[in-house]
Amino acid sequence: MAQDPRLQTAARALARSRRLVVFTGAGVSKESGIPTFREAETGLWAQYDPMELATREAYERRPAFVWSWYEHRFGAAAAVTPNPAHTAIAELERLLPQVTVVTQNIDGLHQRAGSSDVIELHGSMFRFKCLSGQHDGFVLADFAGQDEKPPRCPECGELLRPDVVWFGEALPGDAIDRAQALSADCDVMLVVGTSGIVYPAAGLPLLAAEAGATVIDVNPERDALTAAADIFLQGPGGEVLPELVAAVRQHLAG
Ligand code: BJW
């Protein structure tokens, strides 16, 4: 891949970037051991029906079932560590003037790898909120002593829920507003590990492309955004991104 002219073209664009947005999805965390959603056989939605787990209606219908699914997933995800893709993305911040990571992931791995400006579009597995919508910002320690599952809101006694964005729910307004503004104003967008089919998040690379940014797509498979990208780097993020960042460093040094 290091000799691939597409990798060198992408590295040149990145080395010149003044305002970079890195847009990521579940694929960037796959090499850490967190399953993606839509990959055949290994993806979560290949095993579970998203409408039975990732909607408010599903939670209201079967709160204990949905809570235990999240508890299991969060427990497994909390035990993993950032992989070379996360580290390479964090490294870009030390090389370029402005780097913002916009992620659909809820696992906190970009922050743990050292990225300092991370916009979480679909929430966080480390925060919980009240089903009433009145109280938020709870962490595990706030209800660790409760035996009841799902636990109750410490403020009002309503059920707590993970602070993640389920289907049919609006994304956090400040997060999507800032992500859209940055996407429409960036000069390069690096897209990593997303199928590019969940909106409004998947609209961000299209905004960047319309605004004239160079869009680079990194994925082992073609995805729904590949056709709109200027450069497609085919391969796993944990292999492609360290090579890409090494090439950026060479361009900056030369
Ligand atoms: C690698 C790799 C390696 C593998 N390296 N890559 C038509 C019908 C019904 C609904 C809609 C519709 N059109 C639009 C909608 C709305 C819906 C939507 O987009 N649905 C589509 C699926 C059709 N969107 C919504 O409902 C959103 N809200 C909304 O629109 O609100 C409107 C509203 C406005 C105002 C008021 C009220 C409402 C919300 C979407 C929420 C998504 N939530 C989830 C779950 C989060 C919580 C949880 O984790 O449980 O978010 S679903 C899931 O998909 C998760 C992800 O963030 C999201 C995106 O998935 P992602 O990251 O792209 O993963 P995959 O698995 O799809 O792809 C992985 C990729 O990695 C693959 O390409 C691999 O090849 C690649 N890969 N290994 C790099 N090593």
Short mmCIF file of C-alpha atoms and ligand atoms in Angstrom, two decimals:
data_model
loop_
_atom_site.label_atom_id
_atom_site.label_comp_id
_atom_site.label_asym_id
_atom_site.label_seq_id
_atom_site.Cartn_x
_atom_site.Cartn_y
_atom_site.Cartn_z
CA MET A 1 0.00 0.00 0.00
CA ALA A 2 2.90 2.43 0.80
CA GLN A 3 3.84 2.49 -2.90
CA ASP A 4 0.21 2.88 -4.00
CA PRO A 5 -0.09 6.18 -5.91
CA ARG A 6 -3.56 6.71 -4.38
CA LEU A 7 -2.06 6.59 -0.90
CA GLN A 8 0.54 9.18 -1.93
CA THR A 9 -2.16 11.43 -3.46
CA ALA A 10 -4.19 11.17 -0.26
CA ALA A 11 -1.11 11.89 1.88
CA ARG A 12 -0.31 14.98 -0.22
CA ALA A 13 -3.86 16.31 0.23
CA LEU A 14 -3.67 15.69 3.98
CA ALA A 15 -0.26 17.33 4.30
CA ARG A 16 -1.72 20.49 2.72
CA SER A 17 -4.93 20.43 4.78
CA ARG A 18 -5.76 23.43 6.96
CA ARG A 19 -9.15 22.12 8.15
CA LEU A 20 -9.47 18.34 8.32
CA VAL A 21 -12.56 16.41 9.38
CA VAL A 22 -12.14 12.70 10.14
CA PHE A 23 -15.53 10.98 9.95
CA THR A 24 -15.64 7.50 11.46
CA GLY A 25 -17.95 4.55 11.92
CA ALA A 26 -17.93 1.14 13.56
CA GLY A 27 -15.22 -0.21 11.22
CA VAL A 28 -12.56 1.95 12.88
CA SER A 29 -13.11 0.06 16.14
CA LYS A 30 -13.40 -3.41 14.63
CA GLU A 31 -9.71 -4.17 15.06
CA SER A 32 -10.11 -3.33 18.75
CA GLY A 33 -12.62 -6.19 18.94
CA ILE A 34 -15.92 -4.27 18.80
CA PRO A 35 -18.33 -5.75 16.24
CA THR A 36 -19.70 -3.58 13.44
CA PHE A 37 -23.44 -3.39 12.73
CA ARG A 38 -24.08 -4.39 9.16
CA GLU A 39 -21.35 -6.77 8.06
CA ALA A 40 -22.70 -10.14 7.00
CA GLU A 41 -22.37 -12.77 9.74
CA THR A 42 -20.26 -10.75 12.21
CA GLY A 43 -22.33 -7.54 12.30
CA LEU A 44 -24.68 -6.97 15.25
CA TRP A 45 -27.66 -6.49 12.96
CA ALA A 46 -26.92 -9.84 11.32
CA GLN A 47 -27.66 -11.44 14.69
CA TYR A 48 -30.20 -9.06 16.24
CA ASP A 49 -33.15 -7.11 14.89
CA PRO A 50 -32.34 -3.40 15.34
CA MET A 51 -36.05 -2.60 15.65
CA GLU A 52 -36.19 -4.89 18.73
CA LEU A 53 -33.18 -3.24 20.39
CA ALA A 54 -32.28 0.19 19.06
CA THR A 55 -35.58 2.06 19.22
CA ARG A 56 -37.43 3.79 22.04
CA GLU A 57 -40.48 1.62 21.34
CA ALA A 58 -38.41 -1.55 21.83
CA TYR A 59 -37.11 -0.23 25.16
CA GLU A 60 -40.58 0.70 26.35
CA ARG A 61 -41.86 -2.74 25.33
CA ARG A 62 -39.04 -4.80 26.88
CA PRO A 63 -36.84 -2.59 29.07
CA ALA A 64 -35.06 -5.42 30.94
CA PHE A 65 -34.22 -7.23 27.70
CA VAL A 66 -32.85 -4.13 25.94
CA TRP A 67 -30.98 -2.99 29.07
CA SER A 68 -29.27 -6.37 29.46
CA TRP A 69 -28.22 -6.34 25.78
CA TYR A 70 -26.61 -2.93 26.24
CA GLU A 71 -25.07 -3.95 29.55
CA HIS A 72 -23.43 -6.93 27.86
CA ARG A 73 -22.19 -4.85 24.89
CA PHE A 74 -20.92 -2.01 27.06
CA GLY A 75 -19.10 -4.45 29.36
CA ALA A 76 -17.32 -6.02 26.39
CA ALA A 77 -16.51 -2.65 24.77
CA ALA A 78 -15.17 -1.15 28.01
CA ALA A 79 -12.54 -3.90 28.13
CA VAL A 80 -10.94 -3.11 24.74
CA THR A 81 -8.23 -0.63 23.83
CA PRO A 82 -7.69 1.74 20.88
CA ASN A 83 -6.10 0.14 17.81
CA PRO A 84 -3.53 1.55 15.33
CA ALA A 85 -6.32 3.25 13.34
CA HIS A 86 -7.38 5.34 16.36
CA THR A 87 -3.74 6.09 17.17
CA ALA A 88 -2.96 7.19 13.61
CA ILE A 89 -5.97 9.52 13.61
CA ALA A 90 -4.83 11.03 16.93
CA GLU A 91 -1.34 11.46 15.45
CA LEU A 92 -2.77 13.65 12.65
CA GLU A 93 -3.62 16.24 15.30
CA ARG A 94 0.08 16.66 16.05
CA LEU A 95 0.90 17.13 12.35
CA LEU A 96 -1.88 19.36 11.00
CA PRO A 97 -3.29 22.74 12.08
CA GLN A 98 -6.95 21.74 12.62
CA VAL A 99 -8.33 18.25 13.04
CA THR A 100 -11.82 17.38 14.25
CA VAL A 101 -13.02 13.81 14.62
CA VAL A 102 -16.73 13.31 13.97
CA THR A 103 -17.70 9.82 15.05
CA GLN A 104 -20.84 7.73 14.93
CA ASN A 105 -19.27 5.48 17.55
CA ILE A 106 -20.22 5.47 21.20
CA ASP A 107 -17.12 3.66 22.50
CA GLY A 108 -14.87 6.61 23.46
CA LEU A 109 -11.84 5.02 21.75
CA HIS A 110 -10.84 8.14 19.79
CA GLN A 111 -10.58 10.12 23.03
CA ARG A 112 -8.65 7.29 24.68
CA ALA A 113 -6.22 7.27 21.73
CA GLY A 114 -5.55 10.98 22.28
CA SER A 115 -7.87 12.82 19.88
CA SER A 116 -8.90 15.99 21.70
CA ASP A 117 -11.70 17.34 19.53
CA VAL A 118 -14.25 14.56 19.09
CA ILE A 119 -17.89 15.10 18.16
CA GLU A 120 -20.07 12.14 19.15
CA LEU A 121 -23.08 12.03 16.83
CA HIS A 122 -24.81 8.96 18.27
CA GLY A 123 -24.12 9.48 21.98
CA SER A 124 -21.85 7.66 24.39
CA MET A 125 -21.89 4.32 26.15
CA PHE A 126 -20.51 6.05 29.24
CA ARG A 127 -23.53 8.32 29.80
CA PHE A 128 -27.10 7.56 30.79
CA LYS A 129 -30.25 9.61 30.84
CA CYS A 130 -33.79 9.44 32.11
CA LEU A 131 -36.49 8.06 29.82
CA SER A 132 -38.58 11.13 30.65
CA GLY A 133 -36.00 13.30 28.87
CA GLN A 134 -35.77 15.56 31.94
CA HIS A 135 -32.51 14.34 33.49
CA ASP A 136 -29.22 13.40 31.86
CA GLY A 137 -25.48 13.21 32.39
CA PHE A 138 -25.55 10.15 34.67
CA VAL A 139 -22.59 7.79 34.84
CA LEU A 140 -22.39 4.18 36.01
CA ALA A 141 -21.39 5.19 39.55
CA ASP A 142 -24.65 7.16 39.94
CA PHE A 143 -26.72 3.96 39.99
CA ALA A 144 -24.15 1.24 40.72
CA GLY A 145 -25.80 0.50 44.08
CA GLN A 146 -29.23 -0.22 42.61
CA ASP A 147 -30.32 -3.84 42.24
CA GLU A 148 -33.18 -3.06 39.87
CA LYS A 149 -32.57 -3.52 36.13
CA PRO A 150 -32.97 -1.20 34.36
CA PRO A 151 -31.98 1.16 37.15
CA ARG A 152 -34.10 4.19 38.03
CA CYS A 153 -33.31 7.86 37.55
CA PRO A 154 -31.78 9.20 40.79
CA GLU A 155 -33.78 12.43 40.27
CA CYS A 156 -37.30 11.26 39.46
CA GLY A 157 -37.48 7.45 39.62
CA GLU A 158 -38.27 7.01 35.89
CA LEU A 159 -36.31 4.32 34.00
CA LEU A 160 -32.76 5.19 32.99
CA ARG A 161 -31.59 4.46 29.43
CA PRO A 162 -28.25 4.61 27.62
CA ASP A 163 -27.54 8.08 26.23
CA VAL A 164 -27.28 6.79 22.66
CA VAL A 165 -29.29 7.75 19.58
CA TRP A 166 -31.81 5.12 18.60
CA PHE A 167 -33.54 4.93 15.21
CA GLY A 168 -36.14 7.65 14.78
CA GLU A 169 -34.51 9.88 17.41
CA ALA A 170 -32.92 13.24 16.70
CA LEU A 171 -29.14 13.50 16.99
CA PRO A 172 -27.84 15.87 19.71
CA GLY A 173 -28.43 19.28 18.14
CA ASP A 174 -25.09 20.85 19.05
CA ALA A 175 -23.19 17.80 17.74
CA ILE A 176 -24.87 17.56 14.33
CA ASP A 177 -24.92 21.34 13.87
CA ARG A 178 -21.19 21.64 14.51
CA ALA A 179 -20.42 18.54 12.41
CA GLN A 180 -22.39 19.92 9.46
CA ALA A 181 -20.73 23.34 9.71
CA LEU A 182 -17.23 21.80 9.85
CA SER A 183 -18.02 19.42 6.98
CA ALA A 184 -19.21 22.25 4.75
CA ASP A 185 -16.03 24.19 5.53
CA CYS A 186 -13.29 21.53 5.57
CA ASP A 187 -10.68 21.14 2.84
CA VAL A 188 -10.20 17.39 3.36
CA MET A 189 -12.53 14.78 4.82
CA LEU A 190 -11.11 11.41 5.79
CA VAL A 191 -13.92 8.83 6.05
CA VAL A 192 -13.06 5.61 7.90
CA GLY A 193 -15.06 2.45 8.52
CA THR A 194 -18.65 3.36 7.85
CA SER A 195 -21.23 1.78 5.57
CA GLY A 196 -22.50 5.32 4.95
CA ILE A 197 -26.16 4.47 5.04
CA VAL A 198 -27.37 5.94 8.32
CA TYR A 199 -28.60 9.51 8.03
CA PRO A 200 -28.16 12.33 8.84
CA ALA A 201 -24.54 11.28 9.65
CA ALA A 202 -23.93 9.85 6.17
CA GLY A 203 -24.79 13.23 4.66
CA LEU A 204 -21.60 14.79 6.07
CA PRO A 205 -19.15 13.52 3.40
CA LEU A 206 -21.64 14.61 0.75
CA LEU A 207 -21.66 18.11 2.25
CA ALA A 208 -17.86 18.13 2.19
CA ALA A 209 -17.74 16.92 -1.43
CA GLU A 210 -20.27 19.55 -2.51
CA ALA A 211 -18.17 22.23 -0.84
CA GLY A 212 -15.12 21.13 -2.86
CA ALA A 213 -13.20 19.22 -0.17
CA THR A 214 -11.07 16.21 -1.08
CA VAL A 215 -12.89 13.16 0.30
CA ILE A 216 -10.77 10.10 1.14
CA ASP A 217 -12.58 6.85 1.97
CA VAL A 218 -10.85 4.04 3.91
CA ASN A 219 -12.69 0.74 4.05
CA PRO A 220 -11.92 -2.92 3.25
CA GLU A 221 -15.09 -2.91 1.08
CA ARG A 222 -16.72 -0.34 -1.16
CA ASP A 223 -19.42 1.46 0.84
CA ALA A 224 -22.31 3.80 0.06
CA LEU A 225 -19.97 6.83 0.14
CA THR A 226 -17.15 5.40 -2.00
CA ALA A 227 -18.64 6.70 -5.24
CA ALA A 228 -18.70 10.26 -3.86
CA ALA A 229 -15.08 10.02 -2.65
CA ASP A 230 -12.11 11.34 -4.62
CA ILE A 231 -9.78 8.64 -3.32
CA PHE A 232 -10.67 5.14 -2.11
CA LEU A 233 -8.03 3.39 -0.02
CA GLN A 234 -9.13 -0.21 0.24
CA GLY A 235 -8.11 -2.03 3.41
CA PRO A 236 -8.58 -2.18 7.16
CA GLY A 237 -8.11 1.10 9.00
CA GLY A 238 -5.49 -0.40 11.33
CA GLU A 239 -3.26 -1.11 8.33
CA VAL A 240 -4.05 1.75 5.93
CA LEU A 241 -4.05 4.66 8.40
CA PRO A 242 -0.58 4.13 9.94
CA GLU A 243 0.85 3.97 6.39
CA LEU A 244 -1.10 7.03 5.38
CA VAL A 245 0.09 9.03 8.38
CA ALA A 246 3.70 7.93 7.80
CA ALA A 247 3.36 9.22 4.21
CA VAL A 248 1.87 12.51 5.48
CA ARG A 249 4.87 12.91 7.79
CA GLN A 250 7.23 12.35 4.82
CA HIS A 251 5.41 14.94 2.70
CA LEU A 252 5.61 17.48 5.54
CA ALA A 253 9.32 16.77 6.06
CA GLY A 254 10.11 16.99 2.34
C1 BJW B 1 -13.82 -1.51 8.36
C2 BJW B 1 -13.07 -2.45 8.98
C3 BJW B 1 -11.78 -2.08 9.31
C4 BJW B 1 -15.04 -3.36 8.58
N1 BJW B 1 -11.40 -0.85 9.01
N2 BJW B 1 -13.50 -0.29 8.04
C5 BJW B 1 -35.69 4.99 5.80
C6 BJW B 1 -36.36 4.10 6.65
C7 BJW B 1 -36.27 4.17 8.03
C8 BJW B 1 -35.52 5.15 8.61
C9 BJW B 1 -34.87 6.02 7.76
C10 BJW B 1 -34.95 5.98 6.39
N3 BJW B 1 -34.16 6.94 5.86
C11 BJW B 1 -33.60 7.58 6.85
C12 BJW B 1 -34.03 7.06 8.01
C13 BJW B 1 -33.67 7.45 9.32
C14 BJW B 1 -32.63 6.57 9.98
C15 BJW B 1 -31.71 5.93 8.95
O1 BJW B 1 -30.75 6.50 8.47
N4 BJW B 1 -32.00 4.67 8.59
C16 BJW B 1 -31.23 3.97 7.55
C17 BJW B 1 -30.58 2.73 8.15
C18 BJW B 1 -32.15 3.66 6.42
N5 BJW B 1 -31.90 7.47 10.82
C19 BJW B 1 -32.31 7.74 12.05
O2 BJW B 1 -33.30 7.21 12.54
C20 BJW B 1 -31.52 8.77 12.80
N6 BJW B 1 -32.38 9.77 13.32
C21 BJW B 1 -33.14 10.53 12.54
O3 BJW B 1 -33.13 10.46 11.32
O4 BJW B 1 -33.92 11.41 13.24
C22 BJW B 1 -34.86 12.21 12.55
C23 BJW B 1 -35.53 13.07 13.59
C24 BJW B 1 -35.42 14.44 13.51
C25 BJW B 1 -36.04 15.24 14.46
C26 BJW B 1 -36.77 14.64 15.49
C27 BJW B 1 -36.86 13.27 15.58
C28 BJW B 1 -36.24 12.47 14.62
C29 BJW B 1 -30.84 8.13 14.02
C30 BJW B 1 -29.86 7.09 13.63
C31 BJW B 1 -29.33 6.40 14.89
C32 BJW B 1 -28.39 5.26 14.59
N7 BJW B 1 -28.17 4.52 15.78
C33 BJW B 1 -27.22 3.42 15.75
C34 BJW B 1 -27.23 2.72 17.13
C35 BJW B 1 -26.49 3.56 18.17
C36 BJW B 1 -26.56 2.99 19.53
C37 BJW B 1 -25.98 1.62 19.65
O5 BJW B 1 -24.76 1.43 19.42
O6 BJW B 1 -26.72 0.69 19.97
O7 BJW B 1 -25.92 3.93 15.43
S1 BJW B 1 -27.55 2.23 14.46
C38 BJW B 1 -25.86 1.99 14.03
O8 BJW B 1 -25.62 2.47 12.69
C39 BJW B 1 -25.05 2.88 14.98
C40 BJW B 1 -23.98 3.39 14.05
O9 BJW B 1 -23.41 4.57 14.57
C41 BJW B 1 -24.73 3.60 12.77
C42 BJW B 1 -23.83 3.63 11.54
O10 BJW B 1 -23.21 2.39 11.34
P1 BJW B 1 -21.70 2.33 10.83
O11 BJW B 1 -20.82 2.95 11.85
O12 BJW B 1 -21.62 2.85 9.46
O13 BJW B 1 -21.42 0.76 10.90
P2 BJW B 1 -21.74 -0.37 9.80
O14 BJW B 1 -21.71 -1.68 10.49
O15 BJW B 1 -22.94 -0.04 9.04
O16 BJW B 1 -20.49 -0.28 8.78
C43 BJW B 1 -19.18 -0.66 9.19
C44 BJW B 1 -18.24 -0.44 8.04
O17 BJW B 1 -16.92 -0.70 8.49
C45 BJW B 1 -18.48 -1.36 6.84
O18 BJW B 1 -18.51 -0.58 5.64
C46 BJW B 1 -17.26 -2.27 6.83
O19 BJW B 1 -16.85 -2.66 5.51
C47 BJW B 1 -16.23 -1.40 7.47
N8 BJW B 1 -15.12 -2.09 8.11
N9 BJW B 1 -13.86 -3.61 9.09
C48 BJW B 1 -12.24 0.02 8.40
N10 BJW B 1 -11.00 -2.96 9.90
#
